[in-house]
C-alpha positions as a printed Julia matrix, in Angstrom:
421×3 Matrix{Float64}:
 109.02   94.19  139.75
 106.16   92.46  137.95
 104.98   95.72  136.48
 108.32   96.26  134.8
 108.67   92.75  133.42
 107.89   94.04  129.91
 111.42   95.44  129.73
 112.98   91.98  129.6
 110.07   89.97  128.25
 111.22   89.8   124.64
 114.7    88.71  125.66
 113.45   85.51  127.36
 110.79   84.37  124.91
 113.14   82.29  122.75
 110.76   82.96  119.86
 111.11   81.6   116.3
 108.78   82.89  113.61
 108.68   79.45  112.02
 107.55   77.49  115.09
 104.61   75.19  114.4
 102.09   76.74  116.83
 101.95   80.2   115.25
  98.95   81.86  113.68
 100.19   83.79  110.63
  98.37   86.45  108.67
  98.79   89.72  106.84
 101.3    88.4   104.31
 104.45   86.41  103.74
 106.47   85.91  106.92
 109.62   85.8   104.78
 109.26   89.55  104.27
 110.28   90.04  107.92
 113.9    89.98  106.75
 115.83   92.67  104.91
 113.69   94.9   102.71
 111.07   92.23  101.97
 109.83   90.7    98.71
 111.22   92.21   95.52
 108.9    93.42   92.76
 109.81   92.38   89.22
 106.65   92.96   87.21
 104.78   96.21   87.5
 102.19   95.77   84.76
  99.82   92.98   83.76
 101.6    92.42   80.45
 104.96   91.88   82.14
 103.37   89.6    84.72
 101.75   87.42   82.04
 105.16   87.06   80.36
 106.62   85.51   83.52
 107.73   88.93   84.79
 110.27   89.39   82.0
 110.84   91.59   78.97
 114.41   92.94   78.98
 114.81   92.5    75.21
 111.41   93.83   74.14
 111.37   96.8    71.78
 107.83   98.08   72.27
 106.13  101.02   70.67
 102.84  100.44   72.5
 104.09   99.78   76.06
 106.54  101.36   78.51
 109.23   98.85   79.51
 110.86  100.01   82.75
 113.08   96.88   82.9
 115.32   98.31   80.2
 115.41  102.08   79.53
 116.9   101.44   76.07
 113.54  100.0    75.0
 111.94  103.47   75.11
 113.45  104.32   71.72
 110.58  102.93   69.6
 107.85  104.84   71.4
 105.65  106.61   68.87
 102.91  108.05   71.08
 102.66  109.61   74.51
 101.84  106.72   76.82
 100.34  106.41   80.29
 100.2   103.14   82.26
  98.73  102.51   85.7
  96.9    99.74   87.49
  96.54   97.59   90.59
  97.46   94.16   91.93
  95.46   91.77   94.09
  97.83   89.48   95.98
  96.85   86.37   97.88
  98.95   83.99   99.98
  97.92   80.57  101.28
 100.52   79.88  103.99
 100.98   76.55  105.71
 103.35   74.8   108.09
 103.16   71.41  109.78
  99.96   72.25  111.68
  98.41   75.51  110.44
  96.92   76.88  107.21
  95.92   80.51  106.64
  94.97   82.67  103.67
  95.05   86.42  103.17
  94.74   88.87  100.28
  95.35   92.56   99.75
  95.06   95.13   96.97
  98.05   97.29   95.98
  98.69  100.18   93.61
 101.1    98.79   90.99
 102.7   102.08   89.93
 102.45  104.79   87.31
 104.39  105.44   84.09
 104.36  108.37   81.7
 106.34  108.31   78.44
 106.87  110.97   75.76
 108.59  110.41   72.36
 110.78  113.48   71.79
 112.59  112.67   68.53
 111.64  109.47   66.71
 114.51  109.71   64.21
 117.09  109.55   67.0
 115.03  107.32   69.27
 114.92  109.92   72.03
 112.1   109.32   74.49
 111.55  110.51   78.05
 109.86  108.28   80.62
 108.9   109.16   84.19
 107.43  106.76   86.68
 106.82  105.69   90.24
 106.73  102.03   91.2
 107.35   99.71   94.18
 110.78   98.09   94.57
 110.02   95.84   97.57
 107.2    95.16   99.98
 107.04   94.06  103.63
 103.75   92.66  104.89
 103.44   90.06  107.65
 101.64   89.5   110.94
 102.38   86.68  113.38
 100.47   85.93  116.58
 101.38   83.42  119.27
  99.55   82.61  122.49
 102.04   81.48  125.12
 102.6    81.02  128.82
 105.59   80.75  131.11
 106.35   79.89  134.7
 107.77   83.42  135.03
 104.75   85.39  133.8
 100.99   85.11  133.27
  99.64   83.83  129.91
 100.2    86.39  127.16
  99.81   86.96  123.43
 102.75   88.09  121.3
 102.2    89.79  117.94
 104.89   90.55  115.38
 103.82   92.77  112.49
 105.61   94.45  109.6
 104.41   96.85  106.9
 105.85   99.13  104.22
 108.6    98.77  101.67
 110.83  100.61   99.21
 109.59  102.55   96.18
 111.44  104.37   93.44
 110.72  107.42   91.34
 112.66  107.48   88.07
 113.38  109.59   85.0
 114.75  107.8    81.94
 116.01  108.68   78.43
 116.73  106.54   75.4
 118.86  107.15   72.3
 119.33  105.24   69.04
 122.86  104.57   67.82
 123.9   103.42   64.34
 122.81   99.9    63.28
 119.57  100.43   65.22
 121.3    99.76   68.54
 119.58  101.57   71.39
 120.92  102.69   74.75
 119.15  104.21   77.7
 119.6   105.26   81.28
 117.32  106.2    84.14
 117.97  108.2    87.28
 116.24  106.64   90.29
 115.26  108.1    93.63
 114.56  105.48   96.31
 112.25  106.26   99.17
 110.13  104.35  101.63
 109.42  103.3   105.17
 109.42   99.87  106.81
 107.86   99.46  110.23
 108.27   96.45  112.52
 106.06   96.12  115.59
 106.35   93.7   118.53
 103.57   93.65  121.1
 103.06   91.61  124.28
  99.51   91.66  125.64
  98.27   90.09  128.88
  94.75   89.27  129.96
  92.81   92.03  131.67
  92.99   90.16  135.0
  96.78   89.96  134.93
  98.99   92.21  137.06
 101.53   92.33  134.23
 101.5    95.28  131.85
 101.19   95.21  128.1
 104.29   96.26  126.2
 104.61   97.75  122.7
 107.81   98.02  120.66
 108.11   99.77  117.29
 111.1   100.14  115.01
 110.85  102.31  111.88
 113.34  102.38  108.99
 113.07  105.44  106.74
 114.93  105.28  103.42
 116.05  107.98  100.94
 118.73  107.42   98.28
 119.6   107.62   94.59
 120.76  105.18   91.92
 120.66  104.55   88.19
 119.89  101.84   85.62
 121.68  101.48   82.28
 120.22   99.5    79.39
 121.22   98.31   75.94
 119.08   96.78   73.19
 120.3    95.4    69.88
 118.65   96.04   66.57
 116.76   93.37   64.67
 119.23   90.51   64.08
 116.83   88.14   62.32
 118.73   88.49   59.03
 121.68   86.73   60.65
 119.6    83.59   61.2
 118.49   83.21   57.6
 115.02   81.83   58.44
 112.16   83.71   56.78
 109.68   82.8    59.52
 111.8    84.66   62.11
 110.92   88.3    61.6
 112.53   89.85   64.68
 115.4    88.79   66.95
 116.88   91.01   69.67
 119.03   90.81   72.77
 118.84   93.12   75.77
 120.96   94.0    78.77
 120.23   96.03   81.89
 122.33   96.95   84.9
 121.27   98.73   88.09
 124.1    99.92   90.3
 124.54   99.04   93.96
 123.11  101.73   96.2
 124.01  102.87   99.7
 120.73  104.3   100.95
 120.87  106.6   104.0
 118.5   105.12  106.57
 117.0   106.75  109.64
 115.91  104.37  112.38
 113.45  105.26  115.1
 112.79  102.86  118.01
 110.02  103.36  120.56
 108.69  101.22  123.4
 105.82  101.9   125.74
 103.64  100.39  128.47
 100.79  101.61  130.64
 101.2   101.71  134.43
  97.94  102.65  136.13
  96.69  105.55  133.97
 100.14  106.77  132.86
 102.06  105.68  129.78
 105.8   105.09  130.05
 107.52  105.77  126.73
 111.13  105.36  125.64
 112.53  106.65  122.35
 115.74  106.16  120.41
 116.8   107.65  117.09
 119.69  106.4   114.95
 121.23  106.77  111.52
 122.94  104.32  109.19
 123.04  102.99  105.65
 121.31  100.17  103.82
 123.39   98.62  101.04
 121.27   97.36   98.12
 123.41   95.21   95.77
 123.58   95.7    92.03
 121.12   93.96   89.7
 122.0    92.44   86.32
 119.52   91.33   83.67
 119.94   89.79   80.22
 117.24   88.73   77.8
 116.3    87.71   74.29
 113.15   88.13   72.22
 112.19   86.17   69.11
 109.21   86.86   66.86
 107.74   84.42   64.33
 105.65   85.61   61.38
 104.93   88.93   63.14
 102.38   87.24   65.42
 104.19   84.91   67.83
 106.64   86.33   70.35
 108.94   84.37   72.69
 111.01   86.05   75.39
 113.73   84.65   77.66
 115.06   86.5    80.71
 117.6    86.05   83.48
 118.09   88.24   86.55
 120.94   88.12   89.05
 121.31   90.1    92.26
 123.94   89.17   94.9
 121.89   89.68   98.05
 124.67   88.06  100.04
 126.22   91.54   99.81
 123.2    93.19  101.43
 124.18   95.19  104.51
 122.47   97.29  107.11
 124.75   99.46  109.21
 127.66   97.59  107.62
 126.38   94.2   108.81
 125.39   91.35  106.49
 122.36   89.1   107.02
 122.57   85.35  107.65
 119.15   84.98  106.04
 120.15   86.41  102.64
 121.88   84.77   99.68
 122.3    85.57   95.97
 119.15   85.72   93.84
 118.85   84.0    90.46
 115.7    84.23   88.37
 114.84   82.54   85.04
 111.67   83.09   83.0
 110.16   82.34   79.61
 107.11   84.01   78.06
 104.97   83.61   74.95
 102.57   86.05   73.3
 100.19   85.7    70.38
  99.21   89.0    68.83
  97.86   89.22   65.31
  99.66   91.48   62.87
  97.95   94.87   63.44
  97.68   95.45   59.68
  95.47   92.36   59.27
  92.7    92.61   61.86
  89.4    94.44   61.84
  87.24   92.89   64.58
  87.42   93.16   68.37
  88.52   89.56   68.91
  91.26   89.88   66.31
  92.76   92.67   68.43
  92.93   90.58   71.61
  96.45   89.34   72.45
  97.08   86.29   74.66
 100.16   85.56   76.83
 101.6    82.92   79.11
 104.82   82.28   81.0
 106.86   80.22   83.43
 109.48   81.27   85.98
 111.87   79.69   88.45
 113.45   81.84   91.14
 116.14   81.05   93.67
 115.03   83.81   96.0
 117.28   85.83   98.31
 115.97   83.99  101.39
 117.75   81.13  103.19
 116.99   79.66  106.64
 118.68   76.89  108.62
 120.55   75.71  105.54
 117.36   75.53  103.42
 117.08   77.81  100.39
 113.66   79.29   99.62
 112.82   78.78   95.94
 109.77   79.79   93.93
 108.15   78.34   90.8
 105.27   80.12   89.02
 103.01   79.88   85.99
 101.31   82.87   84.36
  98.47   83.67   82.0
  97.07   86.93   80.65
  95.48   88.83   77.79
  94.89   92.36   76.5
  91.66   93.79   75.18
  91.32   97.01   73.16
  89.43   99.97   74.62
  90.12  102.32   71.71
  92.86  103.14   69.25
  96.26  102.45   70.89
  94.49  101.91   74.25
  94.21   98.56   76.04
  93.17   97.03   79.31
  95.51   94.22   80.34
  94.82   91.29   82.65
  97.23   88.74   84.14
  97.17   85.96   86.71
 100.01   84.2    88.54
 100.02   81.01   90.55
 103.26   80.17   92.36
 104.67   77.94   95.07
 107.43   79.08   97.42
 109.2    77.58  100.39
 108.91   74.29  102.23
 107.43   72.92  105.46
 110.66   71.09  106.33
 112.69   72.32  109.33
 109.58   74.13  110.64
 109.64   76.51  107.67
 106.63   77.73  105.7
 105.18   76.77  102.35
 103.31   79.45  100.4
 100.88   79.26   97.5
 100.93   82.62   95.71
  97.89   83.98   93.86
  98.25   87.28   92.06
  95.86   89.11   89.77
  97.02   92.22   87.92
  95.02   94.84   86.04
  96.67   97.6    83.99
  95.26  100.45   81.91
  97.49  101.41   78.97
  96.72  104.64   77.11
  98.4   106.07   74.02
  97.72  109.54   72.61
  99.22  111.91   70.04
 100.01  114.84   72.32
 102.84  116.47   70.41
 103.24  116.65   66.64
 106.36  118.25   65.17
 105.78  120.08   61.88
 108.53  119.97   59.27
 109.15  123.3    57.55
């Protein structure tokens, strides 16, 4: 009977991931729920802005927040980079720190017809990330001392193809087709000492996602003439909407233990759907004297509507995110030295995240800083840093200090030139 105790072990542990005697590592424990942490900024420039930019009309960057913004692209552009993420996690008795390096995505944009604002952009980028590891040493009157480990990895990514088009009055619209894919794996292991007669047990559950969606965007033309202030040289408003998506999800559950030299394995395969709610974003951008840029952004996503196999989560609520960013970039017609080509950025954000536990909402506040340095004509290397605080130690929850460094390479080339005849 002892040798088979692993079958019921996890049903009698009474385990809470926020209990004060846990050793946490690997990442944010909050990512254990749903599809994990959401990714808002995918380049260093966006991160330095406070992870915003819905109303930016860029010719020298690819803005995947709003596909309408592609319309001013004047060169073929390639963007790629990496992120270094660090979390200092603490509760009432424990402090840990971890860091990891991630690929931040890839974007490729081609201007097709500049007169009509038609540009094509293709990209691959993360949508969410799960990364946590929790270890607890415990004992019980029913079993020998044991160590329990909970671990999660993976996340959702999307591959997208987007087009923009310019309407009269310099109003731009755009849309992108998105293919969601990814895998999230949760592991639960119970390990006994080598002298114990109890057997180690291993439980895995994999979620495999594949689905499609779209994002629609709108960007106004320059409305600065309506303000009547000469110092304001550009004023725009932007809007983006991503539809709710029902993503077909395969689930695979396995459990195993070793008895003598043989391994007992059980396997279960299932199929369902993961409902990702719609996302709405609105923003504004304001430029002074062609050198100072201010952006304001707001995101809303009703994660209370999130469902897996038609069941909602008690740990999810609606997300609201506010950010403000500032950039100084000298008018490109007036510089001639290296330092005159360096642009500097900063930002602030406040996010009411999708997480809620025991009546406590998990909120996040962050500050940002970054800059871009030229590495050739129309080519830059961008740097950004974020420091944020999320969560609380009340009610045995966790407080997290977030450290994030982002590096992006941004290349622009004249690949296609149309000759007028």
